[in-house]
mmCIF file of C-alpha atoms and ligand atoms in Angstrom:
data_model
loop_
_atom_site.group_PDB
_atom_site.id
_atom_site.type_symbol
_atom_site.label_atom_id
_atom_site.label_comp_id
_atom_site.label_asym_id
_atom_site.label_seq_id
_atom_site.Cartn_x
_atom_site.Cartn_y
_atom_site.Cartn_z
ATOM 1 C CA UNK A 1 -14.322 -1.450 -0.255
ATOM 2 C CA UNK A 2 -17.273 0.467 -1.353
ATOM 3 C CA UNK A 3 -15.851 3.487 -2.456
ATOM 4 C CA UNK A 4 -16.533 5.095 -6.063
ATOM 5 C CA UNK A 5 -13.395 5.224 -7.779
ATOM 6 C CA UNK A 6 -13.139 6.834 -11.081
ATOM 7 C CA UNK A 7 -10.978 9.843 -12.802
ATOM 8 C CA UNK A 8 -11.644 13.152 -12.004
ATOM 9 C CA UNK A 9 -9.830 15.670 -13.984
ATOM 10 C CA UNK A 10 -6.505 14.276 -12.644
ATOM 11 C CA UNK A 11 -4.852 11.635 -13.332
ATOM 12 C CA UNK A 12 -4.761 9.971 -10.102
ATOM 13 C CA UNK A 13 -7.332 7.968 -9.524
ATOM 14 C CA UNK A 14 -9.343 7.363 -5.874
ATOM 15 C CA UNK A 15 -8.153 4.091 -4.462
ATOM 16 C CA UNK A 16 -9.030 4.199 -0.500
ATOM 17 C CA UNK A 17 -11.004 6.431 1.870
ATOM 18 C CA UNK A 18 -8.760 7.963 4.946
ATOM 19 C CA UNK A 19 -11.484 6.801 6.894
ATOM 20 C CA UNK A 20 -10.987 3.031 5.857
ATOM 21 C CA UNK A 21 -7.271 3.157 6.898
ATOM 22 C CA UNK A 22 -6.989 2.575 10.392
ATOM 23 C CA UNK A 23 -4.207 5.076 12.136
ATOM 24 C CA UNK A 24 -1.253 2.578 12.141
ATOM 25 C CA UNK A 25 -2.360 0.300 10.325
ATOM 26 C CA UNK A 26 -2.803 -0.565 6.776
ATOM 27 C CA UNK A 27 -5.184 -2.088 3.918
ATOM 28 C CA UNK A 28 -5.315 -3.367 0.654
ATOM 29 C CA UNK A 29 -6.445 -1.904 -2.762
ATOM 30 C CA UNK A 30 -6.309 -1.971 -6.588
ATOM 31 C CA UNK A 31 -4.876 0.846 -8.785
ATOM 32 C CA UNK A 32 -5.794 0.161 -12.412
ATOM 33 C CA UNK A 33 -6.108 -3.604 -11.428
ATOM 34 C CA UNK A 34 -2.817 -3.525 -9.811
ATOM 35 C CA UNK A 35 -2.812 -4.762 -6.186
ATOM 36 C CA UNK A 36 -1.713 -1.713 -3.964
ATOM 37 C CA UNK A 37 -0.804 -1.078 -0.379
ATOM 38 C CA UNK A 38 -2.038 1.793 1.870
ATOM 39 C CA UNK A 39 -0.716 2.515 5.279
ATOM 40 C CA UNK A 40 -1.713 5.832 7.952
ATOM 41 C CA UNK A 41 1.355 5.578 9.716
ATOM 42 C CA UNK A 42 0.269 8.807 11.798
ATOM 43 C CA UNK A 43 -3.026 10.405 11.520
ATOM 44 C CA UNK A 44 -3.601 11.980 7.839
ATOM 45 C CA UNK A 45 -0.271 10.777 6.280
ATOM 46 C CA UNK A 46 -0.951 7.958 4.044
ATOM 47 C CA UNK A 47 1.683 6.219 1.807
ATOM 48 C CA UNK A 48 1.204 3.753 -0.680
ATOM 49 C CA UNK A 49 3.452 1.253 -2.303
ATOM 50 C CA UNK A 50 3.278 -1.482 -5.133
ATOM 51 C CA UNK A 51 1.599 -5.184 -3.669
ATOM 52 C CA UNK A 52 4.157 -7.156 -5.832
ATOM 53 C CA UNK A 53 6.873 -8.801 -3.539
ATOM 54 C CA UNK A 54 10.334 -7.420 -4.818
ATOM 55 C CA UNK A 55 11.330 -11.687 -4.390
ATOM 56 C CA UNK A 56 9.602 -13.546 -6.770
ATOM 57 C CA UNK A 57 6.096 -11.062 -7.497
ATOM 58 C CA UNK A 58 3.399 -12.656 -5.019
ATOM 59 C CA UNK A 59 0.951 -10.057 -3.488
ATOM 60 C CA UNK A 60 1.744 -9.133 -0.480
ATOM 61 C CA UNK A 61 -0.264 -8.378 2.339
ATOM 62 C CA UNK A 62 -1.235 -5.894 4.412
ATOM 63 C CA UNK A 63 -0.382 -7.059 8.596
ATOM 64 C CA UNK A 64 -1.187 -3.581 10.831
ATOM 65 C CA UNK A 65 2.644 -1.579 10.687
ATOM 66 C CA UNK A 66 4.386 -4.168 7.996
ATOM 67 C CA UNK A 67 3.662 -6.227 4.559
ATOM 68 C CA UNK A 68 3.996 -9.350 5.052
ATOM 69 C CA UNK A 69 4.424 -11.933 2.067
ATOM 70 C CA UNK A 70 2.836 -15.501 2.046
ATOM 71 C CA UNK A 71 4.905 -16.882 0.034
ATOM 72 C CA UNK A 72 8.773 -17.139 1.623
ATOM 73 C CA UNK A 73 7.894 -14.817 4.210
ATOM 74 C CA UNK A 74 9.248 -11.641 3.407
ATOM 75 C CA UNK A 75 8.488 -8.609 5.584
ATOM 76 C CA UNK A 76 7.839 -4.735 4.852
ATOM 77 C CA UNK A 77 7.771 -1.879 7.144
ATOM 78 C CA UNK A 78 4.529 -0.165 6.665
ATOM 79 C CA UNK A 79 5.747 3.095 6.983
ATOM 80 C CA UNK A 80 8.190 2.958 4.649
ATOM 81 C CA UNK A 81 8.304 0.218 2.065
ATOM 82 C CA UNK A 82 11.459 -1.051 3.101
ATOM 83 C CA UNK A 83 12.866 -4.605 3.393
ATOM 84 C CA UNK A 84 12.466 -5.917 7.646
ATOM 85 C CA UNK A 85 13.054 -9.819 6.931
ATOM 86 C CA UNK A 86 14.130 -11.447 3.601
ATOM 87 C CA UNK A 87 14.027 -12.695 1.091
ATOM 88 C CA UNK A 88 13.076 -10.146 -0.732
ATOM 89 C CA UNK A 89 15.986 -7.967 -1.982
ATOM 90 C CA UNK A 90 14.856 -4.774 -2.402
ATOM 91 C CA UNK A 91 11.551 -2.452 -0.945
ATOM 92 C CA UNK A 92 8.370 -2.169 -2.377
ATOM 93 C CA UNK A 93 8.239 0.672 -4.933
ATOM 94 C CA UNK A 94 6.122 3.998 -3.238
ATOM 95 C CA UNK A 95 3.512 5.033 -5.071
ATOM 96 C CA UNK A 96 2.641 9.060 -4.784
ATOM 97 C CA UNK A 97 -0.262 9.273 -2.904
ATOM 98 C CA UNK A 98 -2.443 12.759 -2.549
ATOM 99 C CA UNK A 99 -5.384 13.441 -0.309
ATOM 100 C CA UNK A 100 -8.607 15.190 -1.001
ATOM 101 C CA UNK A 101 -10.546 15.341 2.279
ATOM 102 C CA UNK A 102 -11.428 12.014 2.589
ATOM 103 C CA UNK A 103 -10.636 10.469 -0.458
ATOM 104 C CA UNK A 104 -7.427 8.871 -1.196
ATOM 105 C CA UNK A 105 -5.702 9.033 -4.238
ATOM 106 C CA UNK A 106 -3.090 7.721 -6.220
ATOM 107 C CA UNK A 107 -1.226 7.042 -9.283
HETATM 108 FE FE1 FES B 1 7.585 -12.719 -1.589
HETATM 109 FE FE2 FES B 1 9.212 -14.735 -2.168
HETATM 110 S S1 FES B 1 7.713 -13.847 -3.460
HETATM 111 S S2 FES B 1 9.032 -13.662 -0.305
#
């Protein structure tokens, strides 16, 4: 939280700072009120992927290297989006991410 998010001349928007991602780990965010994820898998690669559980469309959150979902207790890699424990039947859509020094930004 705390960052100023607003368009820029682009038409991704800033979501996240790098600096509030911890390396291997991730965190939650909004994009255009839609619950996002963000992940640093390594140090300065961040990927981002849709919140909305691929099962039945709770938000799913963010658990250090996966997504995990409350709801039936599907699980995510972090990394990647894709499916590590069912139900869910398909990964979470990726959402292009860019960076501009510290400020993360997507859509
Ligand atoms: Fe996520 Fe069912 S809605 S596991």
């Amino acid at each position: 939280g705390g960052a100023t998010s607003g368009p820029t001349g682009g038409n991704q928007v800033e979501v996240a700072l790098l600096s509030d991602i911890p390396v291997g780990g991730s965190i939650s965010a909004t994009l255009d009120g839609d619950p996002i994820l963000l992940a640093q898998p390594v140090a300065g690669t961040v990927v981002a992927f849709s919140a909305i559980c691929t099962h039945q469309g709770c938000v799913v959150l963010p658990a250090k290297t996966e997504f995990d979902c409350p709801c039936h207790g599907s699980r995510y890699d972090a990394a990647t989006g894709a499916v590590l424990d069912g139900p869910a039947p398909s990964p979470l859509p990726e959402i292009a991410v860019t960076l501009d020094g510290d400020s993360v930004r997507a859509g």
